[in-house]
Short mmCIF file of C-alpha atoms and ligand atoms in Angstrom, two decimals:
data_model
loop_
_atom_site.label_atom_id
_atom_site.label_comp_id
_atom_site.label_asym_id
_atom_site.label_seq_id
_atom_site.Cartn_x
_atom_site.Cartn_y
_atom_site.Cartn_z
CA UNK A 23 -0.02 -0.28 0.30
CA UNK A 24 1.50 3.30 -1.07
CA UNK A 25 2.75 5.40 1.92
CA UNK A 26 2.71 9.07 0.53
CA UNK A 27 3.70 10.85 4.38
CA UNK A 28 6.96 8.32 3.94
CA UNK A 29 8.07 9.83 0.65
CA UNK A 30 11.28 10.99 1.17
CA UNK A 31 11.83 10.55 5.02
CA UNK A 32 14.84 9.00 5.90
CA UNK A 33 15.90 6.29 8.01
CA UNK A 34 18.15 4.42 10.10
CA UNK A 35 18.17 0.89 11.48
CA UNK A 36 20.09 -0.75 14.33
CA UNK A 37 20.29 -4.21 14.70
CA UNK A 38 20.86 -6.33 17.42
CA UNK A 39 21.35 -10.38 17.38
CA UNK A 40 21.19 -13.03 15.48
CA UNK A 41 21.58 -13.07 11.37
CA UNK A 42 17.75 -13.72 11.47
CA UNK A 43 17.45 -10.25 12.79
CA UNK A 44 19.92 -8.59 10.15
CA UNK A 45 17.86 -10.46 7.67
CA UNK A 46 14.77 -8.81 8.89
CA UNK A 47 16.33 -5.33 8.80
CA UNK A 48 16.95 -6.01 5.30
CA UNK A 49 12.92 -6.67 4.85
CA UNK A 50 11.98 -3.76 6.89
CA UNK A 51 14.80 -1.73 4.86
CA UNK A 52 13.08 -2.91 1.66
CA UNK A 53 9.98 -1.97 2.70
CA UNK A 54 11.02 1.45 3.45
CA UNK A 55 12.92 2.01 0.42
CA UNK A 56 9.85 0.65 -1.74
CA UNK A 57 8.13 3.56 -0.42
CA UNK A 58 10.02 6.24 -1.11
CA UNK A 59 12.25 6.51 2.16
CA UNK A 60 16.20 6.82 1.96
CA UNK A 61 18.51 5.27 4.33
CA UNK A 62 21.38 7.50 6.47
CA UNK A 63 24.34 6.64 8.29
CA UNK A 64 23.02 7.56 11.90
CA UNK A 65 20.26 7.94 13.92
CA UNK A 66 21.29 12.21 14.43
CA UNK A 67 19.73 12.39 10.30
CA UNK A 68 17.05 10.39 10.54
CA UNK A 69 13.46 10.91 10.81
CA UNK A 70 12.56 7.27 11.03
CA UNK A 71 14.81 5.02 13.58
CA UNK A 72 14.31 1.33 14.10
CA UNK A 73 16.02 -0.81 16.45
CA UNK A 74 15.30 -4.75 15.67
CA UNK A 75 16.03 -6.19 19.14
CA UNK A 76 17.12 -9.77 20.51
CA UNK A 77 15.94 -11.08 23.49
CA UNK A 78 17.90 -14.16 24.11
CA UNK A 79 20.10 -13.00 26.81
CA UNK A 80 19.13 -9.89 29.15
CA UNK A 81 21.49 -7.33 28.44
CA UNK A 82 19.90 -6.98 25.04
CA UNK A 83 16.82 -5.30 26.91
CA UNK A 84 19.14 -2.83 28.84
CA UNK A 85 20.94 -2.18 25.84
CA UNK A 86 17.72 -1.14 24.12
CA UNK A 87 16.34 1.01 26.74
CA UNK A 88 19.86 2.76 26.57
CA UNK A 89 19.69 3.37 22.57
CA UNK A 90 15.91 4.84 22.69
CA UNK A 91 16.73 7.29 25.50
CA UNK A 92 19.48 8.50 24.06
CA UNK A 93 17.00 9.41 20.75
CA UNK A 94 15.82 12.09 23.01
CA UNK A 95 18.86 14.02 22.88
CA UNK A 96 19.40 13.75 19.30
CA UNK A 97 19.21 17.02 17.11
CA UNK A 98 16.03 17.53 15.04
CA UNK A 99 15.49 15.22 11.98
CA UNK A 100 15.11 16.46 8.40
CA UNK A 101 11.23 16.62 8.55
CA UNK A 102 11.16 17.93 11.96
CA UNK A 103 9.76 15.32 13.81
CA UNK A 104 11.19 11.71 14.54
CA UNK A 105 9.11 8.62 14.88
CA UNK A 106 11.22 5.47 17.21
CA UNK A 107 9.93 2.35 15.94
CA UNK A 108 11.27 -0.82 17.82
CA UNK A 109 10.63 -4.17 15.94
CA UNK A 110 12.48 -7.74 16.57
CA UNK A 111 12.05 -10.31 19.52
CA UNK A 112 11.67 -7.96 22.86
CA UNK A 113 9.00 -6.08 20.52
CA UNK A 114 7.19 -9.47 19.85
CA UNK A 115 7.51 -10.41 23.80
CA UNK A 116 6.49 -7.34 25.46
CA UNK A 117 4.47 -5.47 23.12
CA UNK A 118 2.40 -2.34 24.53
CA UNK A 119 4.51 -3.29 27.81
CA UNK A 120 7.73 -1.98 26.50
CA UNK A 121 6.27 1.40 27.01
CA UNK A 122 6.52 1.32 30.81
CA UNK A 123 10.52 1.22 30.60
CA UNK A 124 10.93 3.61 27.36
CA UNK A 125 8.40 6.06 26.97
CA UNK A 126 9.48 7.88 23.60
CA UNK A 127 9.09 4.70 21.23
CA UNK A 128 6.29 5.44 18.70
CA UNK A 129 6.08 2.18 16.64
CA UNK A 130 6.20 -1.45 18.06
CA UNK A 131 6.24 -4.10 15.55
CA UNK A 132 6.51 -7.97 16.43
CA UNK A 133 8.35 -10.62 14.66
CA UNK A 134 5.47 -11.76 12.58
CA UNK A 135 4.59 -7.83 11.71
CA UNK A 136 7.40 -6.82 9.28
CA UNK A 137 4.95 -6.59 6.42
CA UNK A 138 2.87 -3.93 8.18
CA UNK A 139 6.09 -1.50 9.32
CA UNK A 140 5.46 0.87 6.28
CA UNK A 141 1.86 1.51 7.67
CA UNK A 142 2.70 1.84 11.37
CA UNK A 143 5.46 4.10 10.65
CA UNK A 144 3.23 6.46 8.62
CA UNK A 145 0.32 6.59 11.04
CA UNK A 146 2.43 7.36 14.10
CA UNK A 147 3.72 10.55 11.67
CA UNK A 148 0.00 11.24 10.74
CA UNK A 149 -1.89 10.79 14.00
CA UNK A 150 0.76 10.75 16.86
CA UNK A 151 0.13 8.16 19.55
CA UNK A 152 1.19 4.77 19.79
CA UNK A 153 0.98 1.97 16.86
CA UNK A 154 1.52 -1.23 18.34
CA UNK A 155 0.87 -4.93 16.40
CA UNK A 156 2.34 -7.80 17.70
CA UNK A 157 0.15 -10.40 16.38
CA UNK A 158 0.85 -14.47 17.02
CA UNK A 159 0.80 -15.50 13.41
CA UNK A 160 1.80 -13.93 9.93
CA UNK A 161 -0.36 -12.32 8.02
CA UNK A 162 1.71 -11.56 4.87
CA UNK A 163 4.94 -13.28 4.83
CA UNK A 164 7.72 -11.23 5.27
CA UNK A 165 9.74 -13.57 3.52
CA UNK A 166 7.54 -12.39 0.09
CA UNK A 167 8.51 -8.73 0.99
CA UNK A 168 11.04 -6.78 -1.03
CA UNK A 169 14.53 -6.62 0.46
CA UNK A 170 17.40 -4.56 0.42
CA UNK A 171 20.91 -6.62 0.33
CA UNK A 172 23.63 -5.30 2.35
CA UNK A 173 26.01 -6.32 -0.29
CA UNK A 174 25.72 -7.23 -3.86
CA UNK A 175 27.54 -10.80 -3.63
CA UNK A 176 26.34 -12.22 -0.47
CA UNK A 177 22.53 -13.02 0.47
CA UNK A 178 20.96 -13.99 3.36
CA UNK A 179 18.10 -16.62 2.29
CA UNK A 180 15.53 -17.35 5.35
CA UNK A 181 14.45 -21.00 4.78
CA UNK A 182 12.26 -21.50 7.80
CA UNK A 183 11.08 -19.63 10.52
CA UNK A 184 10.26 -20.31 14.59
CA UNK A 185 11.51 -23.35 16.40
CA UNK A 186 10.00 -26.48 17.78
CA UNK A 187 12.58 -27.67 20.01
CA UNK A 188 12.33 -25.63 23.33
CA UNK A 189 15.62 -25.69 24.61
CA UNK A 190 14.82 -25.03 28.42
CA UNK A 191 17.16 -22.08 28.78
CA UNK A 192 15.52 -19.99 25.57
CA UNK A 193 13.27 -18.01 24.93
CA UNK A 194 13.23 -17.96 20.89
CA UNK A 195 10.22 -20.55 20.46
CA UNK A 196 7.98 -18.38 22.59
CA UNK A 197 8.69 -15.35 20.48
CA UNK A 198 9.33 -16.70 17.01
CA UNK A 199 6.56 -19.30 17.34
CA UNK A 200 6.57 -22.80 15.43
CA UNK A 201 8.60 -24.19 12.68
CA UNK A 202 7.64 -22.66 9.41
CA UNK A 203 9.43 -23.83 6.19
CA UNK A 204 9.13 -21.94 3.03
CA UNK A 205 8.49 -23.81 -0.10
CA UNK A 206 10.84 -25.44 -2.00
CA UNK A 207 10.59 -24.13 -5.15
CA UNK A 208 10.05 -20.60 -3.53
CA UNK A 209 13.91 -20.97 -1.95
CA UNK A 210 15.45 -22.37 -4.95
CA UNK A 211 14.05 -19.95 -7.73
CA UNK A 212 15.01 -17.21 -5.36
CA UNK A 213 18.31 -18.26 -4.96
CA UNK A 214 18.70 -19.08 -8.84
CA UNK A 215 17.30 -14.90 -9.49
CA UNK A 216 19.91 -14.08 -6.77
CA UNK A 217 22.78 -15.91 -8.61
CA UNK A 218 21.38 -13.88 -11.91
CA UNK A 219 21.72 -10.77 -10.03
CA UNK A 220 25.63 -11.67 -9.28
CA UNK A 221 25.56 -13.03 -5.70
CA UNK A 222 28.16 -15.60 -5.36
CA UNK A 223 27.17 -16.63 -1.47
CA UNK A 224 24.12 -17.12 -0.14
CA UNK A 225 23.54 -18.37 3.84
CA UNK A 226 20.40 -20.78 4.24
CA UNK A 227 18.92 -19.23 7.66
CA UNK A 228 16.72 -21.20 10.20
CA UNK A 229 16.72 -21.76 13.89
CA UNK A 230 16.91 -25.58 13.19
CA UNK A 231 17.81 -25.55 9.25
CA UNK A 232 18.07 -29.49 9.86
CA UNK A 233 14.36 -29.84 10.04
CA UNK A 234 13.85 -28.04 7.00
CA UNK A 235 10.80 -29.10 5.17
CA UNK A 236 9.17 -31.47 8.30
CA UNK A 237 6.44 -29.14 8.36
CA UNK A 238 5.74 -29.34 4.57
CA UNK A 239 6.37 -33.10 3.55
CA UNK A 240 6.24 -35.15 6.95
CA UNK A 241 10.07 -35.69 7.32
CA UNK A 242 13.02 -33.01 6.51
CA UNK A 243 14.28 -32.34 3.47
CA UNK A 244 17.35 -29.99 4.19
CA UNK A 245 19.55 -32.70 2.38
CA UNK A 246 17.59 -32.00 -1.46
CA UNK A 247 17.76 -28.75 -0.52
CA UNK A 248 21.14 -28.20 -0.46
CA UNK A 249 21.66 -29.92 -3.26
CA UNK A 250 19.16 -28.32 -5.35
CA UNK A 251 20.73 -24.95 -4.04
CA UNK A 252 23.60 -26.37 -5.00
CA UNK A 253 22.32 -26.79 -8.48
CA UNK A 254 21.37 -23.30 -9.18
CA UNK A 255 24.91 -22.61 -9.95
CA UNK A 256 25.80 -20.30 -6.55
CA UNK A 257 29.18 -20.56 -5.76
CA UNK A 258 29.28 -20.79 -2.00
CA UNK A 259 26.99 -22.08 0.40
CA UNK A 260 26.82 -21.66 4.10
CA UNK A 261 23.88 -22.28 6.60
CA UNK A 262 22.56 -21.54 10.37
CA UNK A 263 21.67 -22.94 12.45
CA UNK A 264 22.02 -26.95 12.46
CA UNK A 265 20.51 -28.71 15.73
CA UNK A 266 22.93 -32.04 16.35
CA UNK A 267 19.97 -33.92 16.99
CA UNK A 268 18.38 -33.45 13.52
CA UNK A 269 21.83 -33.55 11.41
CA UNK A 270 21.06 -36.59 9.55
CA UNK A 271 23.54 -38.78 7.60
CA UNK A 272 21.71 -37.77 4.25
CA UNK A 273 22.33 -34.02 5.07
CA UNK A 274 26.37 -34.76 5.93
CA UNK A 275 26.19 -36.69 2.22
CA UNK A 276 24.81 -33.76 1.10
CA UNK A 277 27.24 -31.33 2.19
CA UNK A 278 30.23 -33.95 1.07
CA UNK A 279 28.38 -34.00 -2.36
CA UNK A 280 27.49 -30.69 -3.13
CA UNK A 281 30.76 -28.52 -4.28
CA UNK A 282 29.43 -25.05 -3.35
CA UNK A 283 28.63 -26.04 0.46
CA UNK A 284 31.61 -24.57 2.34
CA UNK A 285 33.49 -26.86 4.87
CA UNK A 286 32.32 -25.19 7.33
CA UNK A 287 29.67 -26.30 10.05
CA UNK A 288 28.60 -24.29 13.07
CA UNK A 289 26.80 -27.24 15.34
CA UNK A 290 25.99 -25.49 18.74
CA UNK A 291 26.77 -28.10 21.53
CA UNK A 292 25.79 -25.71 24.12
CA UNK A 293 27.74 -27.98 26.95
CA UNK A 294 29.98 -31.15 27.25
CA UNK A 295 27.94 -32.80 30.16
CA UNK A 296 25.05 -35.59 29.17
CA UNK A 297 23.95 -34.48 32.29
CA UNK A 298 23.46 -30.69 31.30
CA UNK A 299 22.40 -31.13 28.32
CA UNK A 300 19.36 -33.19 29.37
CA UNK A 301 18.29 -30.40 31.51
CA UNK A 302 18.52 -27.88 28.50
CA UNK A 303 16.12 -30.70 26.93
CA UNK A 304 19.23 -30.51 24.00
CA UNK A 305 17.86 -34.31 23.25
CA UNK A 306 21.55 -35.59 22.52
CA UNK A 307 24.62 -36.90 24.83
CA UNK A 308 28.22 -35.99 24.81
CA UNK A 309 28.57 -39.25 23.30
CA UNK A 310 26.25 -38.81 20.54
CA UNK A 311 27.40 -35.16 19.57
CA UNK A 312 31.49 -36.36 19.18
CA UNK A 313 29.96 -39.71 17.03
CA UNK A 314 28.51 -37.62 15.24
CA UNK A 315 31.62 -35.02 14.74
CA UNK A 316 33.43 -37.99 13.87
CA UNK A 317 31.10 -38.78 11.17
CA UNK A 318 31.19 -35.15 9.48
CA UNK A 319 34.85 -35.54 9.70
CA UNK A 320 35.19 -38.74 7.84
CA UNK A 321 32.81 -37.41 5.14
CA UNK A 322 34.34 -33.67 5.16
CA UNK A 323 38.22 -33.80 6.04
CA UNK A 324 39.68 -30.34 7.38
CA UNK A 325 35.82 -29.13 8.03
CA UNK A 326 36.07 -25.99 10.36
CA UNK A 327 33.61 -27.01 13.23
CA UNK A 328 32.44 -23.64 15.32
CA UNK A 329 30.04 -23.98 18.29
CA UNK A 330 27.77 -22.13 20.72
CA UNK A 331 28.47 -23.05 24.14
CA UNK A 332 26.27 -21.61 27.48
CA UNK A 333 28.35 -21.30 30.84
CA UNK A 334 27.19 -21.34 33.98
CA UNK A 335 23.66 -23.30 33.34
CA UNK A 336 21.98 -23.41 36.85
CA UNK A 337 22.96 -26.18 38.61
CA UNK A 338 26.50 -26.42 36.80
CA UNK A 339 29.20 -28.26 38.63
CA UNK A 340 32.84 -27.83 38.21
CA UNK A 341 32.64 -31.27 36.93
CA UNK A 342 30.24 -31.09 34.41
CA UNK A 343 32.42 -27.53 33.07
CA UNK A 344 35.31 -29.84 32.98
CA UNK A 345 33.33 -31.85 30.81
CA UNK A 346 32.93 -29.02 28.22
CA UNK A 347 36.34 -27.92 28.58
CA UNK A 348 37.20 -31.35 27.40
CA UNK A 349 34.63 -31.43 24.59
CA UNK A 350 35.98 -28.64 23.24
CA UNK A 351 39.37 -29.26 23.36
CA UNK A 352 39.04 -32.75 21.59
CA UNK A 353 36.44 -31.58 18.99
CA UNK A 354 39.42 -28.52 18.21
CA UNK A 355 36.58 -25.97 17.19
CA UNK A 356 37.59 -23.43 14.45
CA UNK A 357 35.60 -20.80 16.55
CA UNK A 358 32.73 -20.59 19.00
CA UNK A 359 30.64 -18.31 20.48
CA UNK A 360 30.50 -18.43 24.63
CA UNK A 361 27.74 -17.56 26.76
CA UNK A 362 27.01 -16.83 30.39
CA UNK A 363 23.75 -18.13 31.12
CA UNK A 364 21.12 -15.53 31.32
CA UNK A 365 17.99 -16.11 33.37
CA UNK A 366 14.79 -15.76 30.83
CA UNK A 367 11.58 -15.41 32.43
CA UNK A 368 9.01 -17.86 31.05
CA UNK A 369 11.26 -20.69 30.05
CA UNK A 370 11.59 -23.92 32.21
CA UNK A 371 15.57 -23.15 33.24
CA UNK A 372 14.38 -19.80 34.98
CA UNK A 373 12.73 -21.75 37.32
CA UNK A 374 16.30 -23.79 38.80
CA UNK A 375 17.67 -22.19 41.72
CA UNK A 376 21.37 -21.49 41.42
CA UNK A 377 23.70 -20.82 44.10
CA UNK A 378 26.76 -20.93 42.03
CA UNK A 379 28.95 -17.69 42.47
CA UNK A 380 29.51 -15.49 39.85
CA UNK A 381 33.00 -15.34 40.01
CA UNK A 382 33.02 -19.18 39.73
CA UNK A 383 31.07 -18.71 36.39
CA UNK A 384 33.40 -16.21 35.24
CA UNK A 385 36.32 -18.10 35.81
CA UNK A 386 34.83 -21.14 33.84
CA UNK A 387 34.00 -18.66 31.21
CA UNK A 388 37.49 -17.35 30.89
CA UNK A 389 38.75 -20.96 30.54
CA UNK A 390 36.62 -21.98 28.23
CA UNK A 391 37.54 -18.84 26.17
CA UNK A 392 41.13 -19.59 25.81
CA UNK A 393 40.59 -23.12 25.53
CA UNK A 394 38.82 -21.72 22.26
CA UNK A 395 41.64 -19.83 21.42
CA UNK A 396 43.82 -22.66 21.61
CA UNK A 397 42.00 -24.44 18.88
CA UNK A 398 41.24 -21.64 17.10
CA UNK A 399 44.82 -21.00 16.77
CA UNK A 400 45.53 -24.40 15.89
CA UNK A 401 42.68 -25.08 13.43
CA UNK A 402 44.19 -21.48 11.46
CA UNK A 403 47.58 -22.94 11.20
CA UNK A 404 45.91 -25.95 8.40
CA UNK A 405 46.13 -22.84 6.30
CA UNK A 406 49.61 -21.58 6.80
CA UNK A 407 51.69 -21.86 3.86
CA UNK A 408 48.67 -22.92 1.41
CA UNK A 409 46.72 -20.66 -1.26
CA UNK A 410 43.32 -19.94 -0.20
CA UNK A 411 40.39 -18.56 -2.52
CA UNK A 412 39.17 -15.63 -0.44
CA UNK A 413 35.87 -14.01 -1.01
CA UNK A 414 36.39 -9.98 -0.33
CA UNK A 415 33.98 -8.02 1.54
CA UNK A 416 36.05 -5.13 2.11
CA UNK A 417 38.91 -3.56 3.91
CA UNK A 418 40.26 -3.80 7.34
CA UNK A 419 38.58 -1.09 9.89
CA UNK A 420 42.65 -0.05 10.80
CA UNK A 421 44.08 -0.06 7.66
CA UNK A 422 42.25 0.78 4.44
CA UNK A 423 45.17 -0.54 2.51
CA UNK A 424 44.40 -4.03 3.79
CA UNK A 425 41.86 -6.22 2.23
CA UNK A 426 39.74 -8.17 4.40
CA UNK A 427 37.89 -11.54 3.09
CA UNK A 428 36.74 -14.97 3.89
CA UNK A 429 38.21 -18.66 3.38
CA UNK A 430 35.63 -21.31 2.58
CA UNK A 431 36.20 -22.34 6.19
CA UNK A 432 35.02 -18.87 7.36
CA UNK A 433 38.29 -17.74 8.46
CA UNK A 434 38.91 -13.96 8.18
CA UNK A 435 41.82 -13.54 5.69
CA UNK A 436 44.00 -10.22 5.42
CA UNK A 437 46.05 -9.28 2.59
CA UNK A 438 47.82 -6.07 1.38
CA UNK A 439 45.93 -4.75 -1.97
CA UNK A 440 48.24 -5.51 -4.40
CA UNK A 441 49.36 -1.90 -6.55
CA UNK A 442 47.71 -1.36 -9.27
CA UNK A 443 43.74 -2.52 -7.80
CA UNK A 444 41.31 -0.33 -5.44
CA UNK A 445 39.01 -2.79 -2.91
CA UNK A 446 35.91 -0.94 -5.69
CA UNK A 447 37.37 -3.80 -8.15
CA UNK A 448 37.85 -6.42 -5.15
CA UNK A 449 34.99 -6.81 -3.27
CA UNK A 450 32.71 -9.29 -4.19
CA UNK A 451 35.51 -10.86 -6.17
CA UNK A 452 37.12 -14.03 -4.94
CA UNK A 453 41.20 -13.67 -4.80
CA UNK A 454 43.48 -16.32 -4.19
CA UNK A 455 45.71 -15.48 -1.13
CA UNK A 456 49.20 -17.62 -0.28
CA UNK A 457 48.79 -17.58 3.55
CA UNK A 458 52.12 -16.65 5.43
CA UNK A 459 50.74 -16.07 9.02
CA UNK A 460 48.01 -17.64 10.78
CA UNK A 461 46.65 -16.45 13.91
CA UNK A 462 43.74 -17.06 16.43
CA UNK A 463 41.42 -14.86 14.39
CA UNK A 464 43.12 -14.23 10.86
CA UNK A 465 45.43 -15.31 8.20
CA UNK A 466 47.35 -13.23 6.42
CA UNK A 467 49.03 -13.38 3.19
CA UNK A 468 49.92 -12.39 -0.30
CA UNK A 469 47.23 -11.95 -3.27
CA UNK A 470 48.67 -13.92 -6.29
CA UNK A 471 46.87 -13.80 -9.90
CA UNK A 472 43.77 -11.99 -11.18
CA UNK A 473 40.68 -11.72 -8.99
CA UNK A 474 37.47 -13.53 -10.37
N1 LIG B 521 18.47 -21.98 17.20
C1 LIG B 521 20.31 -22.30 17.13
C2 LIG B 521 20.60 -23.43 17.78
O1 LIG B 521 20.58 -23.74 18.30
O2 LIG B 521 21.93 -23.46 17.35
C3 LIG B 521 20.80 -21.13 18.27
C4 LIG B 521 19.60 -19.41 18.48
S1 LIG B 521 20.19 -18.65 19.64
C5 LIG B 521 19.17 -17.43 19.36
C6 LIG B 521 21.52 -18.34 19.66
C7 LIG B 521 22.61 -19.31 20.77
O3 LIG B 521 22.14 -18.06 22.19
C8 LIG B 521 22.22 -20.35 21.65
O4 LIG B 521 22.63 -21.29 20.27
C9 LIG B 521 22.95 -20.36 22.59
O5 LIG B 521 24.07 -21.04 22.97
C10 LIG B 521 22.72 -19.08 23.13
N2 LIG B 521 21.04 -19.02 24.42
C11 LIG B 521 20.03 -18.90 23.80
N3 LIG B 521 19.43 -18.66 25.37
C12 LIG B 521 20.13 -18.51 26.05
C13 LIG B 521 20.16 -18.29 27.17
N4 LIG B 521 18.99 -17.71 28.28
N5 LIG B 521 21.40 -17.45 28.04
C14 LIG B 521 22.38 -17.74 27.68
N6 LIG B 521 22.75 -18.04 26.11
C15 LIG B 521 21.76 -18.10 25.47
FE1 LIG B 522 16.55 -21.93 21.05
FE2 LIG B 522 17.28 -24.53 21.05
FE3 LIG B 522 15.56 -23.26 19.31
FE4 LIG B 522 17.80 -23.27 18.94
S1 LIG B 522 16.98 -25.02 18.73
S2 LIG B 522 16.77 -21.61 18.90
S3 LIG B 522 18.54 -22.57 21.37
S4 LIG B 522 15.47 -23.42 21.65
#
């Protein structure tokens, strides 16, 4: 629906949280662009400020309140009036209740209401007052909406929304709803169209991509989807997140046999203690996870495994933690997101008392981070003195003469931009880099040959 009020208004979106939110932000941005709005670089120049929120951990709530409040002291925007909108998981969870913590929010739109963001913001400009929309089910799938991709060479492609797993610590299934897969052909057609537009890498998105299709076909079809996406000619395929209990041998075979699927798998373990895994309702044991890792490594030698780990789940003992530490060492993760458990009201784990002192949890966290750094360093040594194809993303923040890109194993690679090239010639291209330094967080080397 056209919204003449929004024509020419400037907007700025700040995104917190996961890739799903990053992609939702691209949909909001696509919608605002299609209504004639213009994106600007910061909130000070923006008539419309949108916060896309995450509620997985508590710190995100406090950060959002701070960000909303700081809008009050910004200079007046070009149109003379600023509308502040909050979307994403906190908006879905709290709805109007959010206004008890922040009073300068004009629009609240939930995770299922992205398709309405244009009309809600227009109403806020026209009528004032608070516009709130947080229905439980999508009326129009946001995945059918226009979107504004941050880069020309990479695209996030949501293949499903929601989650059925109810891990006992996690709020996601309560705010994002049940698993809903997009039609198979729609995804493949979308990737085909993206490839025609020059996209070289797609990241398939879902809370649990391994169960893609269960709601449509009665059984998961992720393996078939990977092969079909591989047939589109896209050069690099990555995906996230994978739940270990649903990663089937068929999917491992499809990963191994589809050349475009990158040798990188994010496989959240959360804990190395079978007792804690049971309390977390993860539905696999330490032994089953390690066996899965062996099977993956046998099918895809050299694969980079990354993970999520929670430290300080209520009741975690030193023995439980030592099991996590030993599992991390045994797997040898290439990287990991490590989190301190954050109590989320409404989840089963929030009811479990925990006497463990904060210092003990912090100490465990630091020991885990140091073990992950050791294994990341060791993993990166694999690429030392080898030639690595790197998809160029831009320049290093510290030095504009250094390009930054990604290896097939999801490593950050740096190298000097060779004389005769500018970064604009290289972004979105694949270049070969001879690696002569391998650090914990990046590889460094020299570009050889021509970009392609
Ligand atoms: N669905 C994904 C999966 O299972 O791999 C993860 C989605 S969740 C947004 C990302 C990560 O946040 C989880 O893997 C978990 O490690 C972490 N997380 C979720 N709830 C948490 C909590 N209450 N406290 C700390 N970390 C949490
Ligand atoms: Fe949360 Fe578990 Fe679902 Fe991931 S699989 S979103 S951790 S409930």
